[in-house]
CSV table of C-alpha atoms in Angstrom, one decimal:
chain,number,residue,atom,x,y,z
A,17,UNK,CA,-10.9,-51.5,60.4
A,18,UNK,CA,-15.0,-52.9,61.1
A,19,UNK,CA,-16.0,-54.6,58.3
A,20,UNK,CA,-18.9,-51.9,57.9
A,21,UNK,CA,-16.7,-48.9,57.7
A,22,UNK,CA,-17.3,-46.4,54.8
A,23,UNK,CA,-13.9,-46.6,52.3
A,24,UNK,CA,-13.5,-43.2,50.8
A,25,UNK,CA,-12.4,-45.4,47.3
A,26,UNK,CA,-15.6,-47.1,47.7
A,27,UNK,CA,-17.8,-44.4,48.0
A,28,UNK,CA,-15.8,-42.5,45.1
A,29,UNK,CA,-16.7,-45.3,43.0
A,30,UNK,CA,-20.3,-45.6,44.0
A,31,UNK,CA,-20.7,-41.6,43.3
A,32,UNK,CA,-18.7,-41.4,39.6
A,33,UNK,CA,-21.1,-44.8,38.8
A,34,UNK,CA,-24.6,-42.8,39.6
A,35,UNK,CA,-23.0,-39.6,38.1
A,36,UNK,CA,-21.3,-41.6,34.6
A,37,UNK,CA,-24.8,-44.1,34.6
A,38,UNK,CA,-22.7,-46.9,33.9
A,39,UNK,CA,-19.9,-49.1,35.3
A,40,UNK,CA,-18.0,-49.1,31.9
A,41,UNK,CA,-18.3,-44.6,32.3
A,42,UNK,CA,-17.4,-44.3,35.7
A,43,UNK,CA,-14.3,-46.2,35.4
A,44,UNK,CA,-11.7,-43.8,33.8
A,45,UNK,CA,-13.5,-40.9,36.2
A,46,UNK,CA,-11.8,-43.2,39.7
A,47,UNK,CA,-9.0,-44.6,37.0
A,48,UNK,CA,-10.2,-48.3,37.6
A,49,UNK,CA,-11.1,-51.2,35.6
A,50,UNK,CA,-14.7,-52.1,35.4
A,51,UNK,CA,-14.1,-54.8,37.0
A,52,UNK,CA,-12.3,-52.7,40.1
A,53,UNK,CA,-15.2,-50.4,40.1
A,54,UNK,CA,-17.6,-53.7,40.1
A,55,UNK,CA,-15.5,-55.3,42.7
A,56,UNK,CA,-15.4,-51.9,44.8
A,57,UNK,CA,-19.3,-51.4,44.7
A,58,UNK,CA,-19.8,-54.8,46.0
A,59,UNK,CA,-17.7,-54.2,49.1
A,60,UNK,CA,-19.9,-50.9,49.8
A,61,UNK,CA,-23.1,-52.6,49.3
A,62,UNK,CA,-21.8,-55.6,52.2
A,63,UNK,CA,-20.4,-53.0,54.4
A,64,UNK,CA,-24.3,-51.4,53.9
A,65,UNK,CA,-25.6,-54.2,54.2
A,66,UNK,CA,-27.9,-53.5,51.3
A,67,UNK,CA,-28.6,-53.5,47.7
A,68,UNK,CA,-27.6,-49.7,46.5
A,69,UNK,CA,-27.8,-49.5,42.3
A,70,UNK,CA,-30.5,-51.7,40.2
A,71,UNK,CA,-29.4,-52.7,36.5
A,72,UNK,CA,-32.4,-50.7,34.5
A,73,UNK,CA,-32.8,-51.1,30.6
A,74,UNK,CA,-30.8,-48.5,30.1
A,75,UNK,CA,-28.8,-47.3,32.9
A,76,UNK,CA,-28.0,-48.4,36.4
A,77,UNK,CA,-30.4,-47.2,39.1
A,78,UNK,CA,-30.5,-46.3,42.6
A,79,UNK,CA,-32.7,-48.3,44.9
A,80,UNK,CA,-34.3,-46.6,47.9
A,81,UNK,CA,-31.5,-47.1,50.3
A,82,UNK,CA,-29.2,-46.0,47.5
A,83,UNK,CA,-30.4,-42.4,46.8
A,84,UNK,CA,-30.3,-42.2,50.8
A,85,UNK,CA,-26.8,-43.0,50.8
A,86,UNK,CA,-25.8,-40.7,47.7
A,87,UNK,CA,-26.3,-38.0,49.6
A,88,UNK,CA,-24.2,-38.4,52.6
A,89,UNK,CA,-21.5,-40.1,50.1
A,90,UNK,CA,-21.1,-36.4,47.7
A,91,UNK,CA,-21.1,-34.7,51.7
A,92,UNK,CA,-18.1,-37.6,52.7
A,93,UNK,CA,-16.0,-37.0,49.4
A,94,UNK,CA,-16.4,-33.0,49.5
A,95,UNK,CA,-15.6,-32.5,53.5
A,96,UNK,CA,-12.5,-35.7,52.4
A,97,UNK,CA,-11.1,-33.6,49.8
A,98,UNK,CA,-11.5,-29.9,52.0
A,99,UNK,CA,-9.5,-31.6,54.4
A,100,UNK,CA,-6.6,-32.7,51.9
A,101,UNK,CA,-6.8,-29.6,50.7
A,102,UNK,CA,-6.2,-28.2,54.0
A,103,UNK,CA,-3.4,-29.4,55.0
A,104,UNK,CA,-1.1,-28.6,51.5
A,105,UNK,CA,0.4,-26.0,51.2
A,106,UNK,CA,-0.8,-23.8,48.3
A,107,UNK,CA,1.5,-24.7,45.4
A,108,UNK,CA,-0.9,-25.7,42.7
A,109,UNK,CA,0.3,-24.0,39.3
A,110,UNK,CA,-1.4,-24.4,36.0
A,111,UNK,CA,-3.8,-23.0,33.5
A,112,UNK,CA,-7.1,-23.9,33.1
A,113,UNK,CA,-9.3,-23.2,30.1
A,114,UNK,CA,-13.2,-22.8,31.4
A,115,UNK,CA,-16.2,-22.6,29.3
A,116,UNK,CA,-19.4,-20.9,30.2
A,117,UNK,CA,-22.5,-20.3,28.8
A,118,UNK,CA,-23.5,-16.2,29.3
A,119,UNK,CA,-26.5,-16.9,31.0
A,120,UNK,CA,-24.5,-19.1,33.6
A,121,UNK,CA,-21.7,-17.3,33.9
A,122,UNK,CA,-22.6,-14.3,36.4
A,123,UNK,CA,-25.1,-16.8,38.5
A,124,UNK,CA,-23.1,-19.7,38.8
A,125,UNK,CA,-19.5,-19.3,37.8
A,126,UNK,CA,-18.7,-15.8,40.2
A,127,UNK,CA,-19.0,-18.0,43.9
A,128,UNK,CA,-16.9,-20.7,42.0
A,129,UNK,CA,-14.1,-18.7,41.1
A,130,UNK,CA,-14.0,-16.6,43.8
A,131,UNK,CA,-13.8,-19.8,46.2
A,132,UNK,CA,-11.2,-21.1,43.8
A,133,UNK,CA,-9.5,-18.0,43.9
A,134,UNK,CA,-9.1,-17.4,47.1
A,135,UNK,CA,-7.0,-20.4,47.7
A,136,UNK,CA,-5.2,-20.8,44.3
A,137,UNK,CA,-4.3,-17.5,43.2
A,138,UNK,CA,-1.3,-18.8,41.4
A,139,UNK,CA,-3.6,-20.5,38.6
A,140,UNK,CA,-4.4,-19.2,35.8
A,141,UNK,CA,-7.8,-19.3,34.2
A,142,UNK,CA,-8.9,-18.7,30.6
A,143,UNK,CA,-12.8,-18.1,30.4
A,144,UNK,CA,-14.8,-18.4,27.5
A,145,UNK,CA,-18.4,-17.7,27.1
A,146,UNK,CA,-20.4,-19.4,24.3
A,147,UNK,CA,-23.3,-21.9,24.3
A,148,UNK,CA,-23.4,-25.0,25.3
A,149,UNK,CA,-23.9,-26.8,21.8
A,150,UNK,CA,-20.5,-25.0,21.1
A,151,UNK,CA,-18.5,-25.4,24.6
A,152,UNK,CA,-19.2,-29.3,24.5
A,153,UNK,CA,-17.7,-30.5,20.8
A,154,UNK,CA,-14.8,-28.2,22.4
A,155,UNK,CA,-14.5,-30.1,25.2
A,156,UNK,CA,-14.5,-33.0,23.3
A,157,UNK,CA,-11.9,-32.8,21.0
A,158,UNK,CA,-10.1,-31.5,23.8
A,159,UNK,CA,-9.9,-27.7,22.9
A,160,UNK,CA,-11.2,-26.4,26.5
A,161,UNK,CA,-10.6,-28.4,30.0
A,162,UNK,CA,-13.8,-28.2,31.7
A,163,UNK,CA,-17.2,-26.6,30.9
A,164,UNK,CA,-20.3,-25.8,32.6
A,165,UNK,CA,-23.0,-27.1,30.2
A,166,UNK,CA,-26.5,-27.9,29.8
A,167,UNK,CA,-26.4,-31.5,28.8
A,168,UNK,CA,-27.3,-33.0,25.6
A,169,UNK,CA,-27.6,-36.4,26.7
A,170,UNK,CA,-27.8,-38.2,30.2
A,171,UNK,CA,-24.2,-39.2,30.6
A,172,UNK,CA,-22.6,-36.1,29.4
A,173,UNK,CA,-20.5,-35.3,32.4
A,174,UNK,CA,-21.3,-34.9,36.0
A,175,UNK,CA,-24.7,-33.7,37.0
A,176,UNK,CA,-25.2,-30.9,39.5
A,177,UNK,CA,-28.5,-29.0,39.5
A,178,UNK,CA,-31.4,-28.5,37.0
A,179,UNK,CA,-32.4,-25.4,35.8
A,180,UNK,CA,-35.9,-24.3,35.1
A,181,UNK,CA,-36.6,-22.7,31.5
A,182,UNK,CA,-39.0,-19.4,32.0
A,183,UNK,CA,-41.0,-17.5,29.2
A,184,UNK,CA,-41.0,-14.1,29.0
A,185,UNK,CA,-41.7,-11.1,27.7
A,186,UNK,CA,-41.7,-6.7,28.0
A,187,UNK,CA,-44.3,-5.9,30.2
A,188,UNK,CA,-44.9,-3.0,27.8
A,189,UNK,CA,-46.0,-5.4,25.1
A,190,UNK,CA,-49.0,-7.7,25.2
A,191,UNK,CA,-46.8,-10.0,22.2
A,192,UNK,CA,-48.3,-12.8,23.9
A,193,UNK,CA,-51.2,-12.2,22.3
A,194,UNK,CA,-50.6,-12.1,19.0
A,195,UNK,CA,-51.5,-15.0,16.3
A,196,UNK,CA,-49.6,-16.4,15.7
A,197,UNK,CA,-47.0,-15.5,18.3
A,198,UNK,CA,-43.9,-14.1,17.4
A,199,UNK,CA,-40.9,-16.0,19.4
A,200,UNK,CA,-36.7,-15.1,19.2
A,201,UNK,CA,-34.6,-18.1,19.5
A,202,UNK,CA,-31.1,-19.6,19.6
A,203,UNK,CA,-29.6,-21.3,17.0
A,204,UNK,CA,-31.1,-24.5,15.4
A,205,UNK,CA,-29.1,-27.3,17.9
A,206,UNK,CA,-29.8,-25.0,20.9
A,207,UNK,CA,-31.6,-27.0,23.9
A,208,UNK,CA,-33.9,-24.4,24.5
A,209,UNK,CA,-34.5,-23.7,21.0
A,210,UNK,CA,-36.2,-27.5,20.9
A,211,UNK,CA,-38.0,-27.2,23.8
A,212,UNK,CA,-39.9,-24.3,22.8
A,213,UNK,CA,-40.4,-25.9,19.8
A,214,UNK,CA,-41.6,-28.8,21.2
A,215,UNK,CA,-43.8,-27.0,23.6
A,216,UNK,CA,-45.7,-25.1,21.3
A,217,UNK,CA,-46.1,-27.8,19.2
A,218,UNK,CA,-47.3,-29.7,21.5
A,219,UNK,CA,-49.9,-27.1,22.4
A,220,UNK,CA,-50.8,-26.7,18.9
A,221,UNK,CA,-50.3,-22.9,19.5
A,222,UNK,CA,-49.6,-21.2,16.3
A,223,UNK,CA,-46.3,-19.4,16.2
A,224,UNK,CA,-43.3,-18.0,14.0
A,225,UNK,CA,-39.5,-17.5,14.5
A,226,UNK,CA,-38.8,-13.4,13.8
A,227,UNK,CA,-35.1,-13.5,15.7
A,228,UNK,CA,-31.8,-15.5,15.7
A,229,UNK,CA,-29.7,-15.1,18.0
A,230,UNK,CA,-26.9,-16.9,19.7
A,231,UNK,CA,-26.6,-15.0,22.8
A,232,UNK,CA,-28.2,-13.8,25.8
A,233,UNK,CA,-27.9,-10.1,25.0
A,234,UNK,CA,-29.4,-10.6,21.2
A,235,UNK,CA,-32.5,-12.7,23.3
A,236,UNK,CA,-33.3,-10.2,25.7
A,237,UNK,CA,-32.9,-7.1,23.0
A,238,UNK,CA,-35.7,-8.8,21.0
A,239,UNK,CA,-38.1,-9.1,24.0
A,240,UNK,CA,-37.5,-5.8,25.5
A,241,UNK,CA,-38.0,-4.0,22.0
A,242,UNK,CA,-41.1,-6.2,21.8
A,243,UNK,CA,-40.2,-7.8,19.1
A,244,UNK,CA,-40.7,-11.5,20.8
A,245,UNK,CA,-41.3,-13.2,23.4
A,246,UNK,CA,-38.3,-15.9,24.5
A,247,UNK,CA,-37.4,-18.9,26.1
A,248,UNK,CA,-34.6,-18.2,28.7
A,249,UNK,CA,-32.9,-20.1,31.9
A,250,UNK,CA,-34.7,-18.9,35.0
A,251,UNK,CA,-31.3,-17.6,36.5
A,252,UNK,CA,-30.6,-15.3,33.6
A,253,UNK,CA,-34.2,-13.8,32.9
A,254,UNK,CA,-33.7,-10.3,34.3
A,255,UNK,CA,-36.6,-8.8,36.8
A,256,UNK,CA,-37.9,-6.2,35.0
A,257,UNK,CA,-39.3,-8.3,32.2
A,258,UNK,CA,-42.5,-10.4,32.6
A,259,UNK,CA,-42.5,-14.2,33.0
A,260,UNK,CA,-45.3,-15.5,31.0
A,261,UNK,CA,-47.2,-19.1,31.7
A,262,UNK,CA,-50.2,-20.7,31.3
A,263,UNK,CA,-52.8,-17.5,31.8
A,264,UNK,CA,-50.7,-16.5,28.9
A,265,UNK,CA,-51.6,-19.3,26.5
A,266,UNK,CA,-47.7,-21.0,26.7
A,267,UNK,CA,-47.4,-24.2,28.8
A,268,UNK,CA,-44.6,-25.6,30.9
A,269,UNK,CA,-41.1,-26.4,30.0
A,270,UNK,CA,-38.7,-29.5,30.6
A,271,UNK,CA,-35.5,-27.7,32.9
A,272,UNK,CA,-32.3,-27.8,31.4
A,273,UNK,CA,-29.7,-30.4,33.2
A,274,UNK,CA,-26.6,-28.8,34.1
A,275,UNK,CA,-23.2,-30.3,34.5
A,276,UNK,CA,-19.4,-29.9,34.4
A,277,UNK,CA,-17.8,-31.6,31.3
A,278,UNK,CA,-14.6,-32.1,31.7
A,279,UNK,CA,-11.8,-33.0,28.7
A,280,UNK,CA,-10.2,-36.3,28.6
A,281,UNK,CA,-7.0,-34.8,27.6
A,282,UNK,CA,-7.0,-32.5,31.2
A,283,UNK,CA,-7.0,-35.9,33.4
A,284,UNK,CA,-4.0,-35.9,35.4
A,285,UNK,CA,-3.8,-32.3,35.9
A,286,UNK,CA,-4.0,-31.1,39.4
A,287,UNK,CA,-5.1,-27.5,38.3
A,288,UNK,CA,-8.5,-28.6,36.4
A,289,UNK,CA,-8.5,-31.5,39.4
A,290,UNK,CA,-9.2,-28.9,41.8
A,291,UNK,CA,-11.0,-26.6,39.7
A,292,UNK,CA,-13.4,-29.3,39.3
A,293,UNK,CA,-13.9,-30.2,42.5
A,294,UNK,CA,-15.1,-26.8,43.3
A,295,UNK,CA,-17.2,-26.4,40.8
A,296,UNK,CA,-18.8,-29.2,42.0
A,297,UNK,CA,-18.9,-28.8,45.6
A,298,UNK,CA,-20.0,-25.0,45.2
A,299,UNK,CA,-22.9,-25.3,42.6
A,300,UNK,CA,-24.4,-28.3,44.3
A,301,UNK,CA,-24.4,-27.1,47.4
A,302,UNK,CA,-26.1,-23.8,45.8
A,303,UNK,CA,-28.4,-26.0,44.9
């Protein structure tokens, strides 16, 4: 083997390090010490020949030459495990418990299953649909296996896309113009909730909360009634209702990051393994 040949271990490592932010986080993701992990980063960066992550105040960083490499690394790991794949026979059995938010699940979560699907019919998936503030204490304590979330904080699970957050509102009703503007939101720890919040705040636009609701279908009842206008992800904000921006009066908003969140309890399981993979490989691809 040349000395500047591309280990799939060492790539794995560099990848779960960028996606985990830490050394100390990506280690039980490639189950490796730290000091492995360190050790196997180190290897990469001779056999690159240069310096790849940057130790920030914070987090680790990718230098230039780095996010150049990240990309061709995800491409090396996804076409390494389509060939394993490949060559087993189907015999993965299991059950996996999923959670989805609604407004991801038709977008995002149909190609994934239907890839999965088609290859491991014999699995079993259990699918629920709540929001993300729910779906990741879940997670946590171990309750679901994996989840598609919007994350809460940088390191919460592996990042794949980031989804733009749209106003809108009935084209029938001019509710953007009212003072001080009637908004529907989710429930007090949603993500979306704060950054309309925020926005409006921030704008020093007067305004008033006239709806709860926790799901997509309570959201889009209050702006199509014209009750409200709402703060929704781009992928689930239907085309016959109006998306409203700065002509409006209501500035921009921060995307949402979305991930997969997996359970420590599921490691070890080839089921949510795979499943996880192709969550991966699919969405960040779509993207």
């Amino acid at each position: 083997m040349r000395a500047d040949d591309l280990q799939i271990d060492w790539l794995k490592c560099f990848v779960a390090v960028v996606d985990a932010g830490s050394l100390s986080a990506a280690a039980p993701e490639v189950s490796r010490s730290q000091s492995a992990v360190s050790m196997q980063l180190q290897k990469l960066e001779r056999a690159v020949g240069t310096p790849l992550l940057l130790r920030g105040p914070r987090r680790l960083e990718l230098t230039p030459d780095g996010q150049a490499l990240l990309g061709y690394a995800r491409r090396l790991l996804d076409l390494h495990a389509e060939a394993q794949a490949a060559m087993k026979p189907d015999t993965l059995l299991g059950r996996v418990h999923l959670g989805v938010p609604d407004d991801y699940a038709a977008r995002y979560l149909t190609p994934v299953l239907k890839r999965f699907a088609a290859r491991h019919a014999s699995v079993e998936i259990e699918l629920d649909c709540e929001q993300s503030t729910r779906l990741i204490p879940r997670v946590a304590r171990g309750e679901l296996d994996l989840a598609l979330v919007s994350r809460d904080h940088a390191q919460r699970g592996t990042l794949l896309f980031h989804e733009p957050l749209v106003w809108v509102g009935s084209p029938q009703f001019d509710v953007w113009r009212r003072d001080p503007l009637p908004i529907a939101v989710y429930e007090d720890a949603s993500l979306a909730r704060k950054h309309a919040l925020t926005t409006l705040s921030l704008q020093g636009r007067r305004h008033r909360v006239v709806y709860h609701s926790s799901s997509l279908a309570g959201q889009l009842a209050a702006v199509e009634s014209g009750l409200a206008v709402a703060v929704l992800t781009q992928c689930s904000a239907p085309a016959h209702l109006q998306v409203l921006g700065a002509e409006h009066g209501l500035g921009p908003l921060a995307p949402m990051a979305v991930a997969a969140y997996r359970s420590r309890a599921s490691r070890g399981s080839p089921a949510v393994d795979e499943l996880h993979r192709v969550l991966v490989q699919t969405l960040r691809q779509a993207a």
